[in-house]
PDB file of C-alpha atoms in Angstrom:
ATOM      1  CA  MET A  21      23.900   3.194  12.882  1.00  0.00           C
ATOM      2  CA  ALA A  22      22.680   2.852   9.425  1.00  0.00           C
ATOM      3  CA  HIS A  23      22.758   0.346   6.571  1.00  0.00           C
ATOM      4  CA  SER A  24      21.485   0.397   3.040  1.00  0.00           C
ATOM      5  CA  GLN A  25      19.621  -2.300   1.249  1.00  0.00           C
ATOM      6  CA  ALA A  26      18.200  -1.968  -2.366  1.00  0.00           C
ATOM      7  CA  GLY A  27      18.371   1.743  -2.153  1.00  0.00           C
ATOM      8  CA  LEU A  28      16.630   1.986   1.250  1.00  0.00           C
ATOM      9  CA  THR A  29      18.480   3.627   4.097  1.00  0.00           C
ATOM     10  CA  VAL A  30      17.871   2.046   7.490  1.00  0.00           C
ATOM     11  CA  SER A  31      18.648   3.927  10.576  1.00  0.00           C
ATOM     12  CA  ASP A  32      18.270   3.581  14.283  1.00  0.00           C
ATOM     13  CA  PRO A  33      15.520   6.341  15.168  1.00  0.00           C
ATOM     14  CA  ALA A  34      16.883   6.556  18.741  1.00  0.00           C
ATOM     15  CA  SER A  35      20.455   7.392  17.399  1.00  0.00           C
ATOM     16  CA  ASP A  36      19.550   9.441  14.232  1.00  0.00           C
ATOM     17  CA  SER A  37      17.972  12.938  14.936  1.00  0.00           C
ATOM     18  CA  THR A  38      17.472  13.391  11.241  1.00  0.00           C
ATOM     19  CA  MET A  39      15.176  10.397  10.775  1.00  0.00           C
ATOM     20  CA  ALA A  40      11.890  12.341  10.817  1.00  0.00           C
ATOM     21  CA  SER A  41      13.103  14.718   8.134  1.00  0.00           C
ATOM     22  CA  ALA A  42      14.821  11.951   6.070  1.00  0.00           C
ATOM     23  CA  CYS A  43      11.645   9.664   6.061  1.00  0.00           C
ATOM     24  CA  THR A  44       9.000  12.130   4.739  1.00  0.00           C
ATOM     25  CA  VAL A  45       6.249  10.243   2.723  1.00  0.00           C
ATOM     26  CA  PRO A  46       5.524  11.813  -0.567  1.00  0.00           C
ATOM     27  CA  ALA A  47       2.879  14.474  -0.431  1.00  0.00           C
ATOM     28  CA  ASP A  48       0.492  12.607  -2.486  1.00  0.00           C
ATOM     29  CA  ALA A  49       0.659   9.634  -0.259  1.00  0.00           C
ATOM     30  CA  THR A  50      -0.339  11.402   3.069  1.00  0.00           C
ATOM     31  CA  HIS A  51      -3.650  11.883   4.698  1.00  0.00           C
ATOM     32  CA  GLY A  52      -5.362  14.129   7.277  1.00  0.00           C
ATOM     33  CA  THR A  53      -6.816  12.999  10.577  1.00  0.00           C
ATOM     34  CA  ASP A  54     -10.382  11.659  10.673  1.00  0.00           C
ATOM     35  CA  ASP A  55     -12.447   9.008  12.427  1.00  0.00           C
ATOM     36  CA  GLY A  56     -10.440   6.173  11.620  1.00  0.00           C
ATOM     37  CA  LEU A  57     -11.878   2.591  11.495  1.00  0.00           C
ATOM     38  CA  HIS A  58     -14.516   1.133  13.984  1.00  0.00           C
ATOM     39  CA  VAL A  59     -15.685  -2.255  14.317  1.00  0.00           C
ATOM     40  CA  GLN A  60     -18.933  -3.322  16.248  1.00  0.00           C
ATOM     41  CA  GLY A  61     -19.817  -6.805  17.144  1.00  0.00           C
ATOM     42  CA  LEU A  62     -18.235  -8.289  14.117  1.00  0.00           C
ATOM     43  CA  SER A  63     -18.528 -12.053  13.502  1.00  0.00           C
ATOM     44  CA  LYS A  64     -18.048 -14.492  10.670  1.00  0.00           C
ATOM     45  CA  GLU A  65     -19.142 -18.085  10.419  1.00  0.00           C
ATOM     46  CA  PHE A  66     -18.301 -20.776   8.077  1.00  0.00           C
ATOM     47  CA  GLY A  67     -20.719 -23.653   8.257  1.00  0.00           C
ATOM     48  CA  GLY A  68     -21.158 -23.327  11.934  1.00  0.00           C
ATOM     49  CA  ILE A  69     -17.399 -22.540  12.616  1.00  0.00           C
ATOM     50  CA  HIS A  70     -16.892 -19.171  14.212  1.00  0.00           C
ATOM     51  CA  ALA A  71     -13.782 -17.828  12.631  1.00  0.00           C
ATOM     52  CA  VAL A  72     -14.364 -14.277  13.999  1.00  0.00           C
ATOM     53  CA  GLN A  73     -16.531 -13.812  17.242  1.00  0.00           C
ATOM     54  CA  ASP A  74     -18.176 -10.663  18.378  1.00  0.00           C
ATOM     55  CA  LEU A  75     -15.185  -8.397  17.786  1.00  0.00           C
ATOM     56  CA  SER A  76     -15.330  -4.652  18.649  1.00  0.00           C
ATOM     57  CA  PHE A  77     -12.410  -2.188  18.448  1.00  0.00           C
ATOM     58  CA  SER A  78     -11.366   1.107  17.154  1.00  0.00           C
ATOM     59  CA  LEU A  79      -8.236   2.064  15.111  1.00  0.00           C
ATOM     60  CA  ARG A  80      -7.082   5.449  15.367  1.00  0.00           C
ATOM     61  CA  GLU A  81      -5.540   7.234  12.101  1.00  0.00           C
ATOM     62  CA  GLY A  82      -1.802   7.753  11.501  1.00  0.00           C
ATOM     63  CA  MET A  83      -0.868   4.893  13.865  1.00  0.00           C
ATOM     64  CA  VAL A  84       0.435   1.341  13.475  1.00  0.00           C
ATOM     65  CA  HIS A  85      -1.924  -1.251  14.596  1.00  0.00           C
ATOM     66  CA  SER A  86      -0.907  -4.944  14.787  1.00  0.00           C
ATOM     67  CA  ILE A  87      -3.204  -8.031  14.811  1.00  0.00           C
ATOM     68  CA  ILE A  88      -1.314 -11.047  16.314  1.00  0.00           C
ATOM     69  CA  GLY A  89      -2.356 -14.695  17.030  1.00  0.00           C
ATOM     70  CA  PRO A  90      -1.435 -18.199  16.029  1.00  0.00           C
ATOM     71  CA  ASN A  91      -2.424 -19.733  12.711  1.00  0.00           C
ATOM     72  CA  GLY A  92      -6.346 -20.132  12.903  1.00  0.00           C
ATOM     73  CA  ALA A  93      -6.876 -17.147  15.210  1.00  0.00           C
ATOM     74  CA  GLY A  94      -9.014 -15.458  12.617  1.00  0.00           C
ATOM     75  CA  LYS A  95      -6.377 -12.722  11.497  1.00  0.00           C
ATOM     76  CA  THR A  96      -6.716 -13.119   7.757  1.00  0.00           C
ATOM     77  CA  THR A  97     -10.438 -13.638   8.003  1.00  0.00           C
ATOM     78  CA  LEU A  98     -10.675 -10.342   9.789  1.00  0.00           C
ATOM     79  CA  LEU A  99      -8.698  -8.606   7.081  1.00  0.00           C
ATOM     80  CA  ASN A 100     -11.001 -10.053   4.462  1.00  0.00           C
ATOM     81  CA  LEU A 101     -13.967  -8.601   6.391  1.00  0.00           C
ATOM     82  CA  LEU A 102     -12.265  -5.248   6.604  1.00  0.00           C
ATOM     83  CA  THR A 103     -11.682  -5.145   2.824  1.00  0.00           C
ATOM     84  CA  GLY A 104     -15.031  -6.448   1.806  1.00  0.00           C
ATOM     85  CA  VAL A 105     -14.034  -9.806   0.560  1.00  0.00           C
ATOM     86  CA  TYR A 106     -16.157 -11.510   3.148  1.00  0.00           C
ATOM     87  CA  LEU A 107     -19.637 -10.404   4.191  1.00  0.00           C
ATOM     88  CA  PRO A 108     -19.877 -10.408   8.039  1.00  0.00           C
ATOM     89  CA  SER A 109     -22.356 -12.828   9.650  1.00  0.00           C
ATOM     90  CA  THR A 110     -23.157 -10.009  12.209  1.00  0.00           C
ATOM     91  CA  GLY A 111     -21.797  -6.716  13.237  1.00  0.00           C
ATOM     92  CA  ARG A 112     -20.895  -3.311  11.442  1.00  0.00           C
ATOM     93  CA  ILE A 113     -17.728  -1.783   9.908  1.00  0.00           C
ATOM     94  CA  HIS A 114     -17.356   2.029   9.909  1.00  0.00           C
ATOM     95  CA  ILE A 115     -14.483   3.630   8.124  1.00  0.00           C
ATOM     96  CA  ARG A 116     -13.915   7.345   8.503  1.00  0.00           C
ATOM     97  CA  GLY A 117     -17.533   7.883   9.480  1.00  0.00           C
ATOM     98  CA  ARG A 118     -19.054   5.645   6.787  1.00  0.00           C
ATOM     99  CA  ASP A 119     -20.868   2.458   7.304  1.00  0.00           C
ATOM    100  CA  LEU A 120     -19.300  -0.070   4.681  1.00  0.00           C
ATOM    101  CA  THR A 121     -21.023  -3.093   6.086  1.00  0.00           C
ATOM    102  CA  GLY A 122     -22.132  -5.510   3.388  1.00  0.00           C
ATOM    103  CA  LEU A 123     -20.599  -3.336   0.432  1.00  0.00           C
ATOM    104  CA  PRO A 124     -18.478  -5.010  -2.167  1.00  0.00           C
ATOM    105  CA  ALA A 125     -14.635  -4.970  -2.087  1.00  0.00           C
ATOM    106  CA  HIS A 126     -14.343  -2.277  -4.606  1.00  0.00           C
ATOM    107  CA  ALA A 127     -16.473   0.165  -2.387  1.00  0.00           C
ATOM    108  CA  PHE A 128     -13.968  -0.513   0.451  1.00  0.00           C
ATOM    109  CA  ALA A 129     -11.054   0.239  -2.033  1.00  0.00           C
ATOM    110  CA  ALA A 130     -12.752   3.493  -3.054  1.00  0.00           C
ATOM    111  CA  ALA A 131     -13.273   4.420   0.435  1.00  0.00           C
ATOM    112  CA  GLY A 132      -9.602   4.325   1.143  1.00  0.00           C
ATOM    113  CA  ILE A 133      -8.715   0.791   2.184  1.00  0.00           C
ATOM    114  CA  GLY A 134      -5.669  -0.730   0.581  1.00  0.00           C
ATOM    115  CA  ARG A 135      -4.054  -4.111   1.194  1.00  0.00           C
ATOM    116  CA  THR A 136      -1.315  -6.390   0.415  1.00  0.00           C
ATOM    117  CA  PHE A 137      -1.344 -10.264   0.689  1.00  0.00           C
ATOM    118  CA  GLN A 138       0.535 -12.966   2.477  1.00  0.00           C
ATOM    119  CA  ASN A 139       1.063 -14.734  -0.922  1.00  0.00           C
ATOM    120  CA  LEU A 140       2.555 -12.295  -3.383  1.00  0.00           C
ATOM    121  CA  GLN A 141       0.007 -10.993  -5.876  1.00  0.00           C
ATOM    122  CA  ILE A 142       2.422  -9.548  -8.362  1.00  0.00           C
ATOM    123  CA  PHE A 143       2.355  -9.443 -12.181  1.00  0.00           C
ATOM    124  CA  PHE A 144       5.584 -11.249 -12.916  1.00  0.00           C
ATOM    125  CA  ASN A 145       5.368 -10.548 -16.804  1.00  0.00           C
ATOM    126  CA  MET A 146       5.501  -6.723 -16.054  1.00  0.00           C
ATOM    127  CA  THR A 147       8.108  -4.224 -14.935  1.00  0.00           C
ATOM    128  CA  ALA A 148       8.233  -2.956 -11.264  1.00  0.00           C
ATOM    129  CA  LEU A 149       6.992   0.499 -12.668  1.00  0.00           C
ATOM    130  CA  GLU A 150       4.125  -1.219 -14.556  1.00  0.00           C
ATOM    131  CA  ASN A 151       3.084  -3.230 -11.535  1.00  0.00           C
ATOM    132  CA  VAL A 152       2.767   0.055  -9.462  1.00  0.00           C
ATOM    133  CA  MET A 153       0.910   1.744 -12.199  1.00  0.00           C
ATOM    134  CA  THR A 154      -1.858  -0.817 -12.167  1.00  0.00           C
ATOM    135  CA  GLY A 155      -2.667   0.147  -8.648  1.00  0.00           C
ATOM    136  CA  ARG A 156      -3.749   3.544  -9.928  1.00  0.00           C
ATOM    137  CA  HIS A 157      -6.656   2.251 -11.650  1.00  0.00           C
ATOM    138  CA  LEU A 158      -9.208   3.570  -9.100  1.00  0.00           C
ATOM    139  CA  ARG A 159      -7.782   7.070  -9.383  1.00  0.00           C
ATOM    140  CA  GLU A 160      -7.879   7.324 -13.088  1.00  0.00           C
ATOM    141  CA  ARG A 161     -10.768   9.343 -14.664  1.00  0.00           C
ATOM    142  CA  CYS A 162     -10.260   8.792 -18.406  1.00  0.00           C
ATOM    143  CA  GLY A 163     -13.256   7.265 -20.221  1.00  0.00           C
ATOM    144  CA  LEU A 164     -13.625   5.074 -23.304  1.00  0.00           C
ATOM    145  CA  LEU A 165     -13.629   7.803 -25.903  1.00  0.00           C
ATOM    146  CA  PRO A 166     -10.357   9.689 -24.818  1.00  0.00           C
ATOM    147  CA  THR A 167      -8.710   6.302 -24.561  1.00  0.00           C
ATOM    148  CA  LEU A 168      -9.719   5.280 -28.182  1.00  0.00           C
ATOM    149  CA  LEU A 169      -8.704   8.673 -29.511  1.00  0.00           C
ATOM    150  CA  ARG A 170      -5.486   9.081 -27.428  1.00  0.00           C
ATOM    151  CA  THR A 171      -6.512  12.579 -26.478  1.00  0.00           C
ATOM    152  CA  PRO A 172      -4.198  15.000 -24.746  1.00  0.00           C
ATOM    153  CA  GLN A 173      -6.104  14.301 -21.583  1.00  0.00           C
ATOM    154  CA  LEU A 174      -5.155  10.669 -21.706  1.00  0.00           C
ATOM    155  CA  ARG A 175      -1.507  11.350 -22.431  1.00  0.00           C
ATOM    156  CA  ARG A 176      -1.394  13.779 -19.399  1.00  0.00           C
ATOM    157  CA  ALA A 177      -3.157  11.005 -17.279  1.00  0.00           C
ATOM    158  CA  GLU A 178      -0.618   8.456 -18.368  1.00  0.00           C
ATOM    159  CA  ARG A 179       2.325  10.757 -17.620  1.00  0.00           C
ATOM    160  CA  ASP A 180       0.995  11.586 -14.191  1.00  0.00           C
ATOM    161  CA  CYS A 181       0.487   7.911 -13.459  1.00  0.00           C
ATOM    162  CA  ARG A 182       3.952   7.090 -14.513  1.00  0.00           C
ATOM    163  CA  GLU A 183       5.375   9.875 -12.412  1.00  0.00           C
ATOM    164  CA  HIS A 184       3.400   8.939  -9.394  1.00  0.00           C
ATOM    165  CA  ALA A 185       4.442   5.341  -9.654  1.00  0.00           C
ATOM    166  CA  LEU A 186       8.061   6.320  -9.809  1.00  0.00           C
ATOM    167  CA  ARG A 187       7.844   8.398  -6.612  1.00  0.00           C
ATOM    168  CA  LEU A 188       6.266   5.574  -4.982  1.00  0.00           C
ATOM    169  CA  LEU A 189       8.987   3.139  -5.960  1.00  0.00           C
ATOM    170  CA  LYS A 190      11.539   5.600  -4.786  1.00  0.00           C
ATOM    171  CA  PHE A 191       9.816   5.902  -1.463  1.00  0.00           C
ATOM    172  CA  VAL A 192      10.004   2.134  -0.898  1.00  0.00           C
ATOM    173  CA  GLY A 193      13.560   1.869  -1.968  1.00  0.00           C
ATOM    174  CA  LEU A 194      13.070   0.366  -5.464  1.00  0.00           C
ATOM    175  CA  GLY A 195      13.607   3.501  -7.613  1.00  0.00           C
ATOM    176  CA  ALA A 196      16.796   1.938  -9.345  1.00  0.00           C
ATOM    177  CA  GLN A 197      14.667  -1.214 -10.204  1.00  0.00           C
ATOM    178  CA  ALA A 198      11.857   0.773 -11.828  1.00  0.00           C
ATOM    179  CA  GLU A 199      12.383  -0.952 -15.295  1.00  0.00           C
ATOM    180  CA  SER A 200      13.362  -4.419 -13.873  1.00  0.00           C
ATOM    181  CA  SER A 201      11.089  -7.233 -14.853  1.00  0.00           C
ATOM    182  CA  ALA A 202       9.354  -8.389 -11.647  1.00  0.00           C
ATOM    183  CA  ASP A 203      10.263 -11.990 -12.255  1.00  0.00           C
ATOM    184  CA  ALA A 204      14.003 -11.066 -11.943  1.00  0.00           C
ATOM    185  CA  MET A 205      13.642  -9.237  -8.745  1.00  0.00           C
ATOM    186  CA  PRO A 206      14.560 -10.681  -5.243  1.00  0.00           C
ATOM    187  CA  TYR A 207      11.815 -11.869  -2.941  1.00  0.00           C
ATOM    188  CA  GLY A 208      12.461  -9.028  -0.395  1.00  0.00           C
ATOM    189  CA  ALA A 209      12.253  -6.387  -3.156  1.00  0.00           C
ATOM    190  CA  LEU A 210       8.851  -7.949  -4.335  1.00  0.00           C
ATOM    191  CA  LYS A 211       7.468  -7.565  -0.751  1.00  0.00           C
ATOM    192  CA  ARG A 212       8.048  -3.895  -0.979  1.00  0.00           C
ATOM    193  CA  LEU A 213       6.962  -3.626  -4.556  1.00  0.00           C
ATOM    194  CA  GLU A 214       3.550  -4.857  -3.441  1.00  0.00           C
ATOM    195  CA  ILE A 215       3.370  -2.189  -0.786  1.00  0.00           C
ATOM    196  CA  ALA A 216       4.192   0.380  -3.309  1.00  0.00           C
ATOM    197  CA  ARG A 217       1.397  -0.903  -5.737  1.00  0.00           C
ATOM    198  CA  ALA A 218      -1.096  -0.673  -2.724  1.00  0.00           C
ATOM    199  CA  LEU A 219       0.049   2.886  -2.096  1.00  0.00           C
ATOM    200  CA  ALA A 220      -0.766   3.638  -5.725  1.00  0.00           C
ATOM    201  CA  GLY A 221      -4.365   3.760  -4.895  1.00  0.00           C
ATOM    202  CA  GLU A 222      -3.819   6.443  -2.142  1.00  0.00           C
ATOM    203  CA  PRO A 223      -5.233   4.466   0.738  1.00  0.00           C
ATOM    204  CA  LYS A 224      -6.020   6.121   4.019  1.00  0.00           C
ATOM    205  CA  ILE A 225      -5.705   2.715   5.809  1.00  0.00           C
ATOM    206  CA  LEU A 226      -3.317   0.196   4.574  1.00  0.00           C
ATOM    207  CA  LEU A 227      -3.621  -3.472   5.782  1.00  0.00           C
ATOM    208  CA  LEU A 228      -0.404  -5.500   5.505  1.00  0.00           C
ATOM    209  CA  ASP A 229      -0.652  -9.247   5.610  1.00  0.00           C
ATOM    210  CA  GLU A 230       2.666 -10.629   6.817  1.00  0.00           C
ATOM    211  CA  PRO A 231       5.004  -8.187   4.926  1.00  0.00           C
ATOM    212  CA  ALA A 232       7.981  -9.746   6.679  1.00  0.00           C
ATOM    213  CA  ALA A 233       7.264 -13.327   5.966  1.00  0.00           C
ATOM    214  CA  GLY A 234      10.141 -15.112   4.375  1.00  0.00           C
ATOM    215  CA  LEU A 235      12.539 -12.116   4.921  1.00  0.00           C
ATOM    216  CA  ASN A 236      15.872 -12.222   6.478  1.00  0.00           C
ATOM    217  CA  PRO A 237      16.697  -9.964   9.463  1.00  0.00           C
ATOM    218  CA  THR A 238      18.021  -7.023   7.200  1.00  0.00           C
ATOM    219  CA  GLU A 239      15.158  -7.132   4.892  1.00  0.00           C
ATOM    220  CA  SER A 240      12.606  -7.221   7.997  1.00  0.00           C
ATOM    221  CA  ALA A 241      14.367  -4.236   9.330  1.00  0.00           C
ATOM    222  CA  ASP A 242      13.771  -2.425   5.950  1.00  0.00           C
ATOM    223  CA  VAL A 243      10.153  -3.188   6.151  1.00  0.00           C
ATOM    224  CA  ALA A 244       9.977  -1.946   9.863  1.00  0.00           C
ATOM    225  CA  VAL A 245      11.385   1.375   8.754  1.00  0.00           C
ATOM    226  CA  LEU A 246       9.079   1.627   5.902  1.00  0.00           C
ATOM    227  CA  ILE A 247       6.004   0.972   8.138  1.00  0.00           C
ATOM    228  CA  ARG A 248       7.128   3.641  10.518  1.00  0.00           C
ATOM    229  CA  ARG A 249       7.508   6.029   7.702  1.00  0.00           C
ATOM    230  CA  LEU A 250       4.005   5.453   6.429  1.00  0.00           C
ATOM    231  CA  ALA A 251       2.477   6.096   9.846  1.00  0.00           C
ATOM    232  CA  GLU A 252       4.666   9.281  10.154  1.00  0.00           C
ATOM    233  CA  GLY A 253       3.162  10.478   6.907  1.00  0.00           C
ATOM    234  CA  GLY A 254      -0.272  10.034   8.103  1.00  0.00           C
ATOM    235  CA  THR A 255      -1.257   6.552   6.621  1.00  0.00           C
ATOM    236  CA  THR A 256      -2.896   4.235   9.102  1.00  0.00           C
ATOM    237  CA  VAL A 257      -1.199   0.810   8.947  1.00  0.00           C
ATOM    238  CA  VAL A 258      -2.854  -2.448  10.115  1.00  0.00           C
ATOM    239  CA  LEU A 259      -0.131  -5.113  10.332  1.00  0.00           C
ATOM    240  CA  VAL A 260      -0.818  -8.927  10.527  1.00  0.00           C
ATOM    241  CA  GLU A 261       2.565 -10.432  11.351  1.00  0.00           C
ATOM    242  CA  HIS A 262       4.152 -13.455  13.041  1.00  0.00           C
ATOM    243  CA  ASN A 263       7.571 -11.831  13.501  1.00  0.00           C
ATOM    244  CA  MET A 264       7.098 -10.574  17.067  1.00  0.00           C
ATOM    245  CA  ARG A 265      10.378  -8.561  16.980  1.00  0.00           C
ATOM    246  CA  LEU A 266       9.018  -6.516  14.148  1.00  0.00           C
ATOM    247  CA  VAL A 267       5.462  -6.206  15.792  1.00  0.00           C
ATOM    248  CA  MET A 268       6.803  -4.999  19.085  1.00  0.00           C
ATOM    249  CA  GLY A 269       9.219  -2.611  17.497  1.00  0.00           C
ATOM    250  CA  VAL A 270       6.756  -0.695  15.159  1.00  0.00           C
ATOM    251  CA  SER A 271       3.355  -0.987  16.932  1.00  0.00           C
ATOM    252  CA  ASP A 272       1.523   1.758  18.580  1.00  0.00           C
ATOM    253  CA  HIS A 273      -1.388  -0.626  19.260  1.00  0.00           C
ATOM    254  CA  ILE A 274      -1.707  -4.390  19.209  1.00  0.00           C
ATOM    255  CA  LEU A 275      -4.951  -6.534  19.175  1.00  0.00           C
ATOM    256  CA  VAL A 276      -4.468 -10.179  20.317  1.00  0.00           C
ATOM    257  CA  LEU A 277      -6.780 -12.808  18.815  1.00  0.00           C
ATOM    258  CA  ASP A 278      -7.676 -16.120  20.076  1.00  0.00           C
ATOM    259  CA  TYR A 279      -9.880 -18.378  18.316  1.00  0.00           C
ATOM    260  CA  GLY A 280     -11.577 -15.277  16.618  1.00  0.00           C
ATOM    261  CA  ARG A 281     -12.222 -13.610  19.904  1.00  0.00           C
ATOM    262  CA  ARG A 282     -10.146 -10.627  21.427  1.00  0.00           C
ATOM    263  CA  LEU A 283      -7.749 -12.057  24.006  1.00  0.00           C
ATOM    264  CA  ALA A 284      -5.906  -8.677  24.790  1.00  0.00           C
ATOM    265  CA  GLU A 285      -5.433  -5.176  23.485  1.00  0.00           C
ATOM    266  CA  GLY A 286      -3.071  -2.401  24.232  1.00  0.00           C
ATOM    267  CA  THR A 287       0.397  -0.964  23.591  1.00  0.00           C
ATOM    268  CA  ALA A 288       3.321  -3.256  22.863  1.00  0.00           C
ATOM    269  CA  GLU A 289       4.381  -3.010  26.483  1.00  0.00           C
ATOM    270  CA  GLN A 290       0.977  -3.779  27.877  1.00  0.00           C
ATOM    271  CA  VAL A 291       0.631  -6.810  25.491  1.00  0.00           C
ATOM    272  CA  ARG A 292       4.120  -8.076  26.209  1.00  0.00           C
ATOM    273  CA  ASN A 293       3.521  -8.097  29.944  1.00  0.00           C
ATOM    274  CA  ASP A 294      -0.071  -9.529  29.742  1.00  0.00           C
ATOM    275  CA  PRO A 295       0.065 -13.135  31.322  1.00  0.00           C
ATOM    276  CA  ARG A 296      -2.652 -14.374  29.007  1.00  0.00           C
ATOM    277  CA  VAL A 297      -0.642 -13.349  26.120  1.00  0.00           C
ATOM    278  CA  ILE A 298       2.568 -14.680  27.439  1.00  0.00           C
ATOM    279  CA  GLU A 299       0.926 -18.047  28.135  1.00  0.00           C
ATOM    280  CA  ALA A 300      -0.980 -18.304  24.746  1.00  0.00           C
ATOM    281  CA  TYR A 301       1.494 -16.792  22.311  1.00  0.00           C
ATOM    282  CA  LEU A 302       4.668 -15.365  23.475  1.00  0.00           C
ATOM    283  CA  GLY A 303       5.549 -17.975  26.272  1.00  0.00           C
ATOM    284  CA  ALA A 304       6.910 -20.700  23.947  1.00  0.00           C
ATOM    285  CA  ALA A 305       9.099 -18.326  21.975  1.00  0.00           C
ATOM    286  CA  ALA A 306      10.114 -16.158  24.934  1.00  0.00           C
ATOM    287  CA  GLN A 307      11.331 -18.888  27.167  1.00  0.00           C
ATOM    288  CA  PRO A 308      14.275 -20.144  24.881  1.00  0.00           C
ATOM    289  CA  GLU A 309      15.263 -16.546  24.194  1.00  0.00           C
ATOM    290  CA  GLN A 310      15.442 -15.905  28.044  1.00  0.00           C
ATOM    291  CA  ALA A 311      17.449 -19.170  28.593  1.00  0.00           C
ATOM    292  CA  HIS A 312      20.129 -17.871  26.050  1.00  0.00           C
ATOM    293  CA  ALA A 313      20.074 -14.335  27.343  1.00  0.00           C
TER     294      ALA A 313
END
């Protein structure tokens, strides 16, 4: 069964044998296998409050890794540590064999870490295409002189940037809205636009902070398909999300946080059946569902 939303076809992978071929990530958005991301003894304190406490874990490349927990569990703090926004109080962060601990945020981005935000960070006075093109700034190599003289090198770079942005908009299902002003686009489309802009930087690891927040079930299903397509193309996805149906449906690996500490870790099936997780996070939501089953 399939349906279409804003140009993105959503199919049931179990019933559609063509899903793998139909959901191919553009060649310039794929990445090879390497060491992935490794965190050792990571902690962050704010005035004596332990937001993240002694976390150690590894994330394999080309998979969907979800981080779940209630508000205040340390999820966003962890994302800020993994992108260089916060400096860790203790611990190390290694990405693809390189120690990035203590480096600024732009060093994390240059090393292949991309991110979206829970609250949309969109340029509403720009078109969708222009928004995605801004995400290419780390990959552009034209200096001041070519820019001032409008050299052929600069014109080629601008043309390549535009073409790359168009491919990414088509990839997320927004090709038909490339010239639309961002302030005229629906909320669900803006969520995917932010993903496209993050992909413009060619990240090897993409962190998504609640990409389904505020979306209806159809839009959430579109995001789920997009996440799987990214992983199938070789991009490592780190997902922070409260939508448990989405998390359990797309995740290869789940890390559960509780007051900044690791409560549980494993596959969706392992986490779903872990008594500690059921009691702390899933129990309250699962019981009403079971009562109406």
